[in-house]
CSV table of C-alpha atoms in Angstrom, one decimal:
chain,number,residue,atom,x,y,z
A,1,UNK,CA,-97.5,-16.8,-134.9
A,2,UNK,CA,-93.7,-17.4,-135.5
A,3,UNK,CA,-93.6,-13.4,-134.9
A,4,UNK,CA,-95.0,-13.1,-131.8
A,5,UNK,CA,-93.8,-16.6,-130.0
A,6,UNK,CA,-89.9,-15.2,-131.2
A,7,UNK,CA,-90.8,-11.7,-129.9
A,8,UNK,CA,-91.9,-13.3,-126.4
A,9,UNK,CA,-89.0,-15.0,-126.5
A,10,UNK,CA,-86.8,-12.1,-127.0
A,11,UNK,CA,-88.7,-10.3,-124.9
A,12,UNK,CA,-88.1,-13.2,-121.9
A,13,UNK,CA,-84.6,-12.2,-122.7
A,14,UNK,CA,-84.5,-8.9,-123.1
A,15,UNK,CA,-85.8,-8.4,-119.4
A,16,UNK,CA,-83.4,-10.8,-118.1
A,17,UNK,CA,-80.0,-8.9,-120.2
A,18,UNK,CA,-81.7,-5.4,-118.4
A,19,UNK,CA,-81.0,-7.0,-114.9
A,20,UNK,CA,-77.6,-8.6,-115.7
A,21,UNK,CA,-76.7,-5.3,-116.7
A,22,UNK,CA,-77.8,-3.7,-113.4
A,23,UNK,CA,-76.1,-6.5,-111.4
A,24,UNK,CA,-72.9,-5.8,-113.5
A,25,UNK,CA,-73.2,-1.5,-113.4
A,26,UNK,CA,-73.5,-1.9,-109.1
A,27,UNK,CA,-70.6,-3.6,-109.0
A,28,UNK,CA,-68.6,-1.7,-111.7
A,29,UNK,CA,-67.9,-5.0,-113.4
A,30,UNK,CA,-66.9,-5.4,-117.3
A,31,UNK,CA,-68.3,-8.1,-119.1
A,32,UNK,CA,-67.2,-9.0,-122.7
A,33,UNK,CA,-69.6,-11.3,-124.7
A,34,UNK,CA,-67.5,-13.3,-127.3
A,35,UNK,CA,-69.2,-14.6,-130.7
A,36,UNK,CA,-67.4,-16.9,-133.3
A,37,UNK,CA,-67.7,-19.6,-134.9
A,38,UNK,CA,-67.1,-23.3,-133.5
A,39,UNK,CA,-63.0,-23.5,-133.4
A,40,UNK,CA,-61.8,-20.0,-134.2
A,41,UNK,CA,-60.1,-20.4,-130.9
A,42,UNK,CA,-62.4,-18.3,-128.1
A,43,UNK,CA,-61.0,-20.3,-125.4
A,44,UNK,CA,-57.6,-20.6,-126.0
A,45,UNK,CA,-57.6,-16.8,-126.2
A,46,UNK,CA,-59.1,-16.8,-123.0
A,47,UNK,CA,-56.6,-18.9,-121.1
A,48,UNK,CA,-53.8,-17.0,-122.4
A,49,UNK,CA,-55.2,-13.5,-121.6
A,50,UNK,CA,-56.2,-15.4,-117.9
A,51,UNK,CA,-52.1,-16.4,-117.8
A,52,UNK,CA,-51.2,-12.9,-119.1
A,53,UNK,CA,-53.2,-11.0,-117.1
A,54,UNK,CA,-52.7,-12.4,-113.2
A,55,UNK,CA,-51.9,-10.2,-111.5
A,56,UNK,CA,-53.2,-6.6,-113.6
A,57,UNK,CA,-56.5,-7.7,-114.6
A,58,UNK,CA,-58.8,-10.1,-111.9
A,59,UNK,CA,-61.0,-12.2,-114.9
A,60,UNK,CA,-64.0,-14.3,-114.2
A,61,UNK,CA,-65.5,-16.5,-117.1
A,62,UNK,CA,-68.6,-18.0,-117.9
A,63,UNK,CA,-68.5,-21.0,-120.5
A,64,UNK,CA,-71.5,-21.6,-123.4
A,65,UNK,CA,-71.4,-25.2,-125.2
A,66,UNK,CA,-73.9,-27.7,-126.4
A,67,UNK,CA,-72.2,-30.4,-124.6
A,68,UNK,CA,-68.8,-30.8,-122.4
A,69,UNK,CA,-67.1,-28.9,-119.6
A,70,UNK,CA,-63.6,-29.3,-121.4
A,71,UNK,CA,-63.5,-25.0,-121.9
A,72,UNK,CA,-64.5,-24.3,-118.3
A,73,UNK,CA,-61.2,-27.1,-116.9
A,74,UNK,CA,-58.8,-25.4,-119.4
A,75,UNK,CA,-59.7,-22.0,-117.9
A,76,UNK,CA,-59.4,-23.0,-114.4
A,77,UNK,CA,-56.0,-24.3,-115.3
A,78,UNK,CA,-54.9,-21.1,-116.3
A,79,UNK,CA,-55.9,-19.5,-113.2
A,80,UNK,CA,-59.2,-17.6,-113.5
A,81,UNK,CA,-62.9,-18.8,-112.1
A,82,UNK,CA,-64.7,-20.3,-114.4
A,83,UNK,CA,-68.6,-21.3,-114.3
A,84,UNK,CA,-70.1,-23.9,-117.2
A,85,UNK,CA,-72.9,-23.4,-118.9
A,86,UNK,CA,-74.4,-26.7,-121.0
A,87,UNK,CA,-77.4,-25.6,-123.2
A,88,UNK,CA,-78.0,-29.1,-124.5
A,89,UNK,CA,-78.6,-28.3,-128.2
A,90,UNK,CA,-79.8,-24.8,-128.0
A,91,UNK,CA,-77.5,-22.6,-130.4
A,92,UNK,CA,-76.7,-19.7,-128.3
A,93,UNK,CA,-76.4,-18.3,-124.3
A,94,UNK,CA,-79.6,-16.7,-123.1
A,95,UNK,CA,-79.5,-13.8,-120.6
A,96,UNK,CA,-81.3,-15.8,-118.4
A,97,UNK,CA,-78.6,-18.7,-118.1
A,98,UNK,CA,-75.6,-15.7,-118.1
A,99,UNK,CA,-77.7,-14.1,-114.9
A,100,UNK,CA,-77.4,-17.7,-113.4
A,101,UNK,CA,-74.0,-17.6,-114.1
A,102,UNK,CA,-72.9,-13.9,-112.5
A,103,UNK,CA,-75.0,-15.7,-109.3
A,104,UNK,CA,-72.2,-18.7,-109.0
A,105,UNK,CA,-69.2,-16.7,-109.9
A,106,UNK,CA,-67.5,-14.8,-107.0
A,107,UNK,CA,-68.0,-11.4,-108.6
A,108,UNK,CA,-67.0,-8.9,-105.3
A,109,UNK,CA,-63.2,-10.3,-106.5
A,110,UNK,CA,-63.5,-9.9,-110.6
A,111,UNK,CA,-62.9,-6.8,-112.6
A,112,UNK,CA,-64.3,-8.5,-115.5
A,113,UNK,CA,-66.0,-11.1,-117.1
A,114,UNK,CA,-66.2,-12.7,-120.0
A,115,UNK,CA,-68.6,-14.6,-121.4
A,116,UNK,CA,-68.0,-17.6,-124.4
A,117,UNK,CA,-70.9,-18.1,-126.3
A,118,UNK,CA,-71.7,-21.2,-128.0
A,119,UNK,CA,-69.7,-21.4,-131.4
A,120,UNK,CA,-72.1,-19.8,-134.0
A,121,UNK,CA,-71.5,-17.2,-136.1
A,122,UNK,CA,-74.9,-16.6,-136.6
A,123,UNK,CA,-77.3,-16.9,-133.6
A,124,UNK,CA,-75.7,-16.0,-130.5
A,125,UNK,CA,-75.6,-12.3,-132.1
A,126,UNK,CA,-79.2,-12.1,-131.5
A,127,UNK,CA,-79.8,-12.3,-127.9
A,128,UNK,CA,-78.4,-9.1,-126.0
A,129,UNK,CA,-77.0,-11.0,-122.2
A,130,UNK,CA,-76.7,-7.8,-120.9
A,131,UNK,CA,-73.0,-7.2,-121.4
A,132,UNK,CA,-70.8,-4.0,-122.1
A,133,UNK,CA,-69.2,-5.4,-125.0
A,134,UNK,CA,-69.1,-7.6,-127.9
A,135,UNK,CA,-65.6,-9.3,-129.1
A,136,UNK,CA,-66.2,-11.3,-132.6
A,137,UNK,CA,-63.5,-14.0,-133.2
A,138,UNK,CA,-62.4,-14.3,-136.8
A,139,UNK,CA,-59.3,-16.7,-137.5
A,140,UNK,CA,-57.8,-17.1,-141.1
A,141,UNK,CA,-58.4,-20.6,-142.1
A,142,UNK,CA,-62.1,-19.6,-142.0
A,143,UNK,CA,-61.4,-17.6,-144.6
A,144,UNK,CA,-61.6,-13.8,-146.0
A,145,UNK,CA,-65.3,-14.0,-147.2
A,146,UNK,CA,-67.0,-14.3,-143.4
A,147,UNK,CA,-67.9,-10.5,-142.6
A,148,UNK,CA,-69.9,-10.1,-146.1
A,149,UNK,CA,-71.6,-13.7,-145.4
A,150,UNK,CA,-72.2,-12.7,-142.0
A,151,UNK,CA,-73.1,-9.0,-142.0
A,152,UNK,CA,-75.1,-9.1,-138.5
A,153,UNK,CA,-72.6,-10.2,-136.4
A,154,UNK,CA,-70.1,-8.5,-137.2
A,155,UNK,CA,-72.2,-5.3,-137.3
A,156,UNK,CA,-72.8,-5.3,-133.8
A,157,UNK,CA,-69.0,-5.6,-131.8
A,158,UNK,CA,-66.7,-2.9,-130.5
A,159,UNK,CA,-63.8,-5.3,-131.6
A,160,UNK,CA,-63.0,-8.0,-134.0
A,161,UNK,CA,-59.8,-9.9,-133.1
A,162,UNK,CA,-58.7,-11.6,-136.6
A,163,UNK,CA,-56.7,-15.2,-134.5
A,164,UNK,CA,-54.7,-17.4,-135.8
A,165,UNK,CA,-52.3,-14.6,-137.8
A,166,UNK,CA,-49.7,-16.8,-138.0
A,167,UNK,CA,-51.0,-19.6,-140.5
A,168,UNK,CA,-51.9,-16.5,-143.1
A,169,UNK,CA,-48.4,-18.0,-144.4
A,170,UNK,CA,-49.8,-21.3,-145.5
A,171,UNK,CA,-53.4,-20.2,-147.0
A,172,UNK,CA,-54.7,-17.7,-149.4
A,173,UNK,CA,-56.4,-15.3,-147.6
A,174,UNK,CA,-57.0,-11.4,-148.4
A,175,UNK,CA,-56.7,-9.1,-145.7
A,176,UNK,CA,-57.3,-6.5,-147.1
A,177,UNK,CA,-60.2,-7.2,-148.0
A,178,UNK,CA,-61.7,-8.3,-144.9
A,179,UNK,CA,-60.5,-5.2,-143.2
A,180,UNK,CA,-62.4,-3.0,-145.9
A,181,UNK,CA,-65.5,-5.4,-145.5
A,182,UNK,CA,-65.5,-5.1,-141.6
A,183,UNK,CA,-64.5,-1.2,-141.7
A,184,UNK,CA,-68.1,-0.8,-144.1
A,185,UNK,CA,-69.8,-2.6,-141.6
A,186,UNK,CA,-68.9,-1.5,-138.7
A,187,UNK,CA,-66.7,1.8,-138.7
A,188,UNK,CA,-66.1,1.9,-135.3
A,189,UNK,CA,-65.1,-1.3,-134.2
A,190,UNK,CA,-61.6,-2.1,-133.1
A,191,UNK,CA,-59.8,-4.8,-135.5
A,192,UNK,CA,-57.0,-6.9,-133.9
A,193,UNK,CA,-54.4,-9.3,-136.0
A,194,UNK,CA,-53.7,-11.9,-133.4
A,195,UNK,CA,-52.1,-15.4,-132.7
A,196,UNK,CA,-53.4,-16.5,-129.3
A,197,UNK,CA,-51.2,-20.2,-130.1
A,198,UNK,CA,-48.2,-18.1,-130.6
A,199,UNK,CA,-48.5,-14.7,-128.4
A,200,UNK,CA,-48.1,-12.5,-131.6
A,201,UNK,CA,-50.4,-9.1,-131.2
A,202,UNK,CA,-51.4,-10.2,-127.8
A,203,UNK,CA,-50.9,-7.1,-126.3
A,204,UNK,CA,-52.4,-5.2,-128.5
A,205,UNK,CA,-55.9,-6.9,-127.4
A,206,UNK,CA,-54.3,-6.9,-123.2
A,207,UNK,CA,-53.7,-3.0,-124.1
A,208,UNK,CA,-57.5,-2.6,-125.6
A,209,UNK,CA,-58.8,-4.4,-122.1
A,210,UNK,CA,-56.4,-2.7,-119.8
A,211,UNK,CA,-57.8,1.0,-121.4
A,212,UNK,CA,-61.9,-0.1,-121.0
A,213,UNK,CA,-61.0,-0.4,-117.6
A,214,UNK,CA,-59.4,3.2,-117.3
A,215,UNK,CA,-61.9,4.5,-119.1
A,216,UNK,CA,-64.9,3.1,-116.9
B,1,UNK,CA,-95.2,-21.8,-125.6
B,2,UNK,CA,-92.2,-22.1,-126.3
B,3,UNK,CA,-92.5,-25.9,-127.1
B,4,UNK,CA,-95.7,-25.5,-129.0
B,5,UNK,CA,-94.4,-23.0,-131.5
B,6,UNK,CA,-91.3,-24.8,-132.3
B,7,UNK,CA,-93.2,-27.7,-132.9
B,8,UNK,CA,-95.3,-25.8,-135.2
B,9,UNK,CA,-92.3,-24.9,-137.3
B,10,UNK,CA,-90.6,-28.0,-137.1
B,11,UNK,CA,-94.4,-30.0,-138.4
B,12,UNK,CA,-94.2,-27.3,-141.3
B,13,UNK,CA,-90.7,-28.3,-142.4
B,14,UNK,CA,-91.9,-32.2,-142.1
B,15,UNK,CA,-94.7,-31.5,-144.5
B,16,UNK,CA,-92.0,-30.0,-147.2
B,17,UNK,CA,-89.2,-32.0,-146.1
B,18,UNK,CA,-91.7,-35.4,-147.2
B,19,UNK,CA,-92.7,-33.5,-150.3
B,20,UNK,CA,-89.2,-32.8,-151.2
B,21,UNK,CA,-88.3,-37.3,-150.3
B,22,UNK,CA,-91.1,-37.5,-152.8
B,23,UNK,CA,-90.0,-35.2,-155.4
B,24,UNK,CA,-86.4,-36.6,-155.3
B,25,UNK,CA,-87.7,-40.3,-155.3
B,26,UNK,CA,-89.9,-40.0,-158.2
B,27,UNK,CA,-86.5,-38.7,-160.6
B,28,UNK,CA,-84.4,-40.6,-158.6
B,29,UNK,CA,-82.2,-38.1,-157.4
B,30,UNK,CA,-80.0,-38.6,-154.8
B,31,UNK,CA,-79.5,-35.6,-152.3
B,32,UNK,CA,-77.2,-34.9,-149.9
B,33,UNK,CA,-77.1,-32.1,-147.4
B,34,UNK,CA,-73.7,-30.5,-146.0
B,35,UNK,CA,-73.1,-29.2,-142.9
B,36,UNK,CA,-70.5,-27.4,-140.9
B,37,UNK,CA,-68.7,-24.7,-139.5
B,38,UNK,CA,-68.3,-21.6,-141.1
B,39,UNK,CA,-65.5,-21.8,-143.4
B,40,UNK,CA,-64.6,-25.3,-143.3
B,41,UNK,CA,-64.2,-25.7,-147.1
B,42,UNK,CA,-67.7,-26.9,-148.0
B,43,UNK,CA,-67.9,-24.8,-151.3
B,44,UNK,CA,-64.1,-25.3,-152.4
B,45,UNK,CA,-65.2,-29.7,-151.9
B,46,UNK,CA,-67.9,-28.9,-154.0
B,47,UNK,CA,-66.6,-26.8,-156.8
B,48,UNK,CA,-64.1,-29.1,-156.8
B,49,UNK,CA,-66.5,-32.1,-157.0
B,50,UNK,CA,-68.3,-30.5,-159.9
B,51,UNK,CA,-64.8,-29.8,-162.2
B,52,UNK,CA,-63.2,-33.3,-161.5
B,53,UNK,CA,-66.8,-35.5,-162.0
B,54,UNK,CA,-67.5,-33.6,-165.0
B,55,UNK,CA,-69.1,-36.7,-167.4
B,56,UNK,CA,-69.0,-38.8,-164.5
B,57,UNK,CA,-71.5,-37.1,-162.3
B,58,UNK,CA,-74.4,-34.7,-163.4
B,59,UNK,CA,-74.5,-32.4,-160.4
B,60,UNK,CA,-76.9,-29.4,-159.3
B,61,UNK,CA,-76.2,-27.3,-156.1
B,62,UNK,CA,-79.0,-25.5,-153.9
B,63,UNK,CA,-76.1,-23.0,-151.7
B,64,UNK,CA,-77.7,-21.3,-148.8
B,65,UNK,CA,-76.1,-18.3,-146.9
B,66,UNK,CA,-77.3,-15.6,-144.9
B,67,UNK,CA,-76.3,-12.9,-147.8
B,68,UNK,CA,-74.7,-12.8,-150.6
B,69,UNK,CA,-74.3,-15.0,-153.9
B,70,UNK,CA,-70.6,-15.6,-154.0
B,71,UNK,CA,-70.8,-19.5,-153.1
B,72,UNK,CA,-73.8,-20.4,-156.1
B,73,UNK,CA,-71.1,-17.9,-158.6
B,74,UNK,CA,-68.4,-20.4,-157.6
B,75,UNK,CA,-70.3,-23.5,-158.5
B,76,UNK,CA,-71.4,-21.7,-161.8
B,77,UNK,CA,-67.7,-21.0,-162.8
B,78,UNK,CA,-67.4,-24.6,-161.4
B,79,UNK,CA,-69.6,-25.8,-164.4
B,80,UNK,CA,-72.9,-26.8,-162.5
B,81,UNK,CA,-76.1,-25.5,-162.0
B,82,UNK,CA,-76.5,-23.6,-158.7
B,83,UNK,CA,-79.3,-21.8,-157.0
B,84,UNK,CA,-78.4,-19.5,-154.3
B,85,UNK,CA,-80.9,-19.1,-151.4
B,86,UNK,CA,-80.2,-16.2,-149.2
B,87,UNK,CA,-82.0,-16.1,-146.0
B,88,UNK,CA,-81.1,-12.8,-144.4
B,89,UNK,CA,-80.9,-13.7,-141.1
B,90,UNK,CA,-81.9,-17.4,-141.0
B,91,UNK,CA,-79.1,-19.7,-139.2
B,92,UNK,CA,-80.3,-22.6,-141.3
B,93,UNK,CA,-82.0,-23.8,-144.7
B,94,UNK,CA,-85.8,-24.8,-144.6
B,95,UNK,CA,-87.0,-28.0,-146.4
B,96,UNK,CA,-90.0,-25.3,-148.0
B,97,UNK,CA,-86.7,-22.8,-149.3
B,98,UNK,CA,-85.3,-26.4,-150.7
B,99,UNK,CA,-88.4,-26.9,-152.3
B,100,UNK,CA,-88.8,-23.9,-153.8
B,101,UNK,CA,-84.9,-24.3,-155.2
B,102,UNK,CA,-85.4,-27.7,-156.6
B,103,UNK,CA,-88.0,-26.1,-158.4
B,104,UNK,CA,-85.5,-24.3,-160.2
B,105,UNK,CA,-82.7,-26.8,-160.7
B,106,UNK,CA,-83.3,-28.5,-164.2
B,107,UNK,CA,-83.5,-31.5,-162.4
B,108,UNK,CA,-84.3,-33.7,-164.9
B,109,UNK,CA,-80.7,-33.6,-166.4
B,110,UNK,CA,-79.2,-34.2,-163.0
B,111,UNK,CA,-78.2,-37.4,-161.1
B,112,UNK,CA,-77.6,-35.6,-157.5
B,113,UNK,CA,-78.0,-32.4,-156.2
B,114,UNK,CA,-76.3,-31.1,-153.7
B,115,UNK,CA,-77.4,-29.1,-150.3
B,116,UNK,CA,-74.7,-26.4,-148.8
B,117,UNK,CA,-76.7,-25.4,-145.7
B,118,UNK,CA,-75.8,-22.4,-143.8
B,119,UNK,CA,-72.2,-22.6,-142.1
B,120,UNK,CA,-73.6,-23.4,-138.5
B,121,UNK,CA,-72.1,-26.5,-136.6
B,122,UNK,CA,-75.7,-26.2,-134.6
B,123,UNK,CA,-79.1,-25.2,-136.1
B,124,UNK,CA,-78.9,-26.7,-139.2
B,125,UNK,CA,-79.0,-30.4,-138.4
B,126,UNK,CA,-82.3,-29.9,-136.9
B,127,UNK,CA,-84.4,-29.4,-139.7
B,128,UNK,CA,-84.9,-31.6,-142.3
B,129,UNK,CA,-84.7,-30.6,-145.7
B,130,UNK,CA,-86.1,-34.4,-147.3
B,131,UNK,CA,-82.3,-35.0,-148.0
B,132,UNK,CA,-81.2,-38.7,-149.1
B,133,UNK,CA,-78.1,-38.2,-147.1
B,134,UNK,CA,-76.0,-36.1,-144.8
B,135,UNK,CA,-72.4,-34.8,-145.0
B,136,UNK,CA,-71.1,-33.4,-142.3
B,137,UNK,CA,-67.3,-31.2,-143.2
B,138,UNK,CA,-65.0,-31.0,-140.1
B,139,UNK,CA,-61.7,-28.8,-140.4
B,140,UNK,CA,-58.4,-29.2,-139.1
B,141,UNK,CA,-57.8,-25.6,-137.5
B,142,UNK,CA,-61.5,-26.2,-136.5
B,143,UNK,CA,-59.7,-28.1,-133.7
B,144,UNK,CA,-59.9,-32.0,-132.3
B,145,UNK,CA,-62.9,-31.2,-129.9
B,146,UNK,CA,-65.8,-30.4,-132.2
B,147,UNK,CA,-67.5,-34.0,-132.0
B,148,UNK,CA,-67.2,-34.2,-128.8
B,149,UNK,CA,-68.6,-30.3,-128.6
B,150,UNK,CA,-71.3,-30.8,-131.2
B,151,UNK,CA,-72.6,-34.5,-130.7
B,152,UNK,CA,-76.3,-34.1,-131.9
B,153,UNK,CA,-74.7,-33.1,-135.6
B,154,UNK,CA,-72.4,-35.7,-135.7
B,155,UNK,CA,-74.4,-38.3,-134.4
B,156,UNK,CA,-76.9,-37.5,-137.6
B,157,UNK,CA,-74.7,-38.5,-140.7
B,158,UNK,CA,-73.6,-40.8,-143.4
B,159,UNK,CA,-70.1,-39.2,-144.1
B,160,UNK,CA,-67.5,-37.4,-142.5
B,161,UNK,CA,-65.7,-35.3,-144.4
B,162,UNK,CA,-61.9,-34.0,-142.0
B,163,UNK,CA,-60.9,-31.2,-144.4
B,164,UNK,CA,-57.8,-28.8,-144.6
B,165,UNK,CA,-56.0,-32.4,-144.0
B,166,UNK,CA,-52.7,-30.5,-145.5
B,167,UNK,CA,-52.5,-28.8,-142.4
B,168,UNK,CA,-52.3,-31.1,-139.9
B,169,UNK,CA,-48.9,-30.8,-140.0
B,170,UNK,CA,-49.1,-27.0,-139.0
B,171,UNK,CA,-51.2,-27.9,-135.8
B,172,UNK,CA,-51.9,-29.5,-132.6
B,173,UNK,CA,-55.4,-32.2,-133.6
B,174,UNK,CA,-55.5,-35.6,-132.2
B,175,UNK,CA,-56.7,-37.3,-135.4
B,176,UNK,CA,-57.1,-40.3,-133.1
B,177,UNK,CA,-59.3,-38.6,-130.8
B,178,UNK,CA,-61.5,-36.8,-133.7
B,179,UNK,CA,-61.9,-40.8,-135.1
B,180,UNK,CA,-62.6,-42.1,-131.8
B,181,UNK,CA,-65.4,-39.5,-131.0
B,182,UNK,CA,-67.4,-39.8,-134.3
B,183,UNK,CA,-67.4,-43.2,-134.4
B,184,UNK,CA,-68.7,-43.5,-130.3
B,185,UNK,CA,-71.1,-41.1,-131.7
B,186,UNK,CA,-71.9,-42.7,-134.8
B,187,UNK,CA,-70.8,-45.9,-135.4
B,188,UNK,CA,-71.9,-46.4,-139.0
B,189,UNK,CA,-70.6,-42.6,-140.7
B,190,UNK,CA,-67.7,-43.0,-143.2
B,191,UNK,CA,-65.1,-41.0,-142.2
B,192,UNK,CA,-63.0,-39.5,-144.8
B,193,UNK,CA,-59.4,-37.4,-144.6
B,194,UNK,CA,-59.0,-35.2,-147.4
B,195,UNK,CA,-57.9,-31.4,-148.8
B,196,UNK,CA,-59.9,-29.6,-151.5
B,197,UNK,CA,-57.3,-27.4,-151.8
B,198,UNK,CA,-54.7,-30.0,-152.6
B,199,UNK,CA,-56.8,-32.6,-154.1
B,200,UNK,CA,-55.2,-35.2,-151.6
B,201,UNK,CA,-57.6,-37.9,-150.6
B,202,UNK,CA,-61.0,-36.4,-152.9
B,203,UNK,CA,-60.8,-40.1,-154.8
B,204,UNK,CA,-62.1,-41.6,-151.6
B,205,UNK,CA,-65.0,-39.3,-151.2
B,206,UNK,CA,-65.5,-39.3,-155.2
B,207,UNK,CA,-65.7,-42.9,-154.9
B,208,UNK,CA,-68.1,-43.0,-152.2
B,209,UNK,CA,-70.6,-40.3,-154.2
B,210,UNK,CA,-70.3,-42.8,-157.0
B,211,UNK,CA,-71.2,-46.0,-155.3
B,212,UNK,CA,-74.1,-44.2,-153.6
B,213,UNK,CA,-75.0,-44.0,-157.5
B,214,UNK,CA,-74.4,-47.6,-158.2
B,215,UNK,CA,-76.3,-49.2,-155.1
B,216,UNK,CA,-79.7,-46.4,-155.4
């Protein structure tokens, strides 16, 4: 029973991720689905890459949390559109609610999107929402034992961007070994040391965007 | 459907979440279960817990992660007893998988064991596992948002552990804020600043598990 109600579920999903992805291929849009856990700083990343960007990149976001519109104002500060998505208590974005989303957001005038999922390391890497690409959010005060504990997530990304570089001064934390641990997992994703509080290795991660959008 | 099936689960877990209030009542062991975000410190506070109660505090710990063993191998070189659940895949424990681990504990030489759910800031505090009490282990780098972010877990708690207090001084968190949130969420949590990795402030939390003791 728990089987087949999750497989209907998925399957809901699934249908809704294959249209999103249509809607995003006929208008040659990029769309970036980012997983991490709750304060490994998604948004902050966002808003700076939003500042950085104007200009050389047009960015559209849409913003998964439980509760509050706090990450959706801090984007529109920074300059980009920004659409809010509340999922009252569910754990992750569907592809259903990200469809929704692409409907509000003035998408003739974006070259990308991205898409903040709820902070979970764990669920949100389940439910395809139809987009290109998958960024995974590690920051060091999580600590150096996360891509063995979570194996799934961080299987499935094209990049992992490893925030909050600059505090690996104050904590004991092995990067080496989460490098080896994320290179066994996941050979060909792109890993990226960077401080989006401080600007260090920024463009590094502007340089990986700016070349998916050659490349498409 | 949808509704239905969840309810299904969730009726399971009640039926093995009452089993384990009954099982825990009739040794009179008290059991608390922590949740959080992944890596907010929840097996450093409780290998520390284990070393500095030694005498004082006969402790067992059920861990629960999505794969591998390293937390229940830290308790062990701790000096408890520690079962490890692995759940491949699951985002959160299940009272029957606590069950089945109290099972295993030598309970009768215990006084409290110990719950380290699955580090998801979400899922787990919907299931109940037939827990005594709740902890729930905020982060400083986590940032000053998360109660306000993740209400339904922090409105569902006895005690509010703010961890990685040491680096406050590193970072931009409006304690105030944090303090303000929780206790408009939850008037009657304990809220508790401390640092397993420096030791500052664990008396307060110590003293908190050992007057639980006193007053069951």
């Amino acid at each position: 029973m728990k089987i087949s109600l999750n497989t209907k579920i998925l399957d809901k999903n699934e249908q809704a991720a294959k249209q999103n992805r249509e809607f995003l291929a006929g208008r040659k849009l990029d769309c970036l689905n980012l997983i991490s856990s709750p304060g490994s700083g998604k948004t902050t990343i966002l808003a700076r890459t939003v500042a950085d960007l104007k200009g050389k990149l047009r960015i559209g976001v849409i913003e998964g949390d439980i509760k509050t519109d706090h990450d959706s104002q801090r984007i529109r500060a920074a300059g980009a559109a920004a659409i809010q998505i509340e999922t009252e208590g569910a754990c992750h974005l569907s592809a259903q609610q990200v469809g929704w989303a692409l409907n509000q957001l003035p998408t003739a005038d974006l070259d990308i999107v991205f898409v903040e999922n709820v902070g979970n390391l764990v669920c949100p890497s389940a439910f395809d929402l139809g987009e290109s690409g998958r960024v995974v959010v590690l920051s060091i005060p999580e600590g150096d034992d996360k891509p063995a504990k979570y194996p799934g997530t961080f299987a499935q990304c094209d990049v992992v961007l490893i925030n909050k570089i600059d505090l690996l001064v104050h904590l004991a934390f092995n990067l080496d070994r989460v490098l080896t641990d994320i290179h066994t997992l996941n050979p060909q994703a792109k890993v990226l040391q960077i401080s989006a509080a401080t600007g260090q290795g920024m463009q590094l991660w502007y340089d990986w965007l700016l070349n998916r959008r050659k490349k498409a």
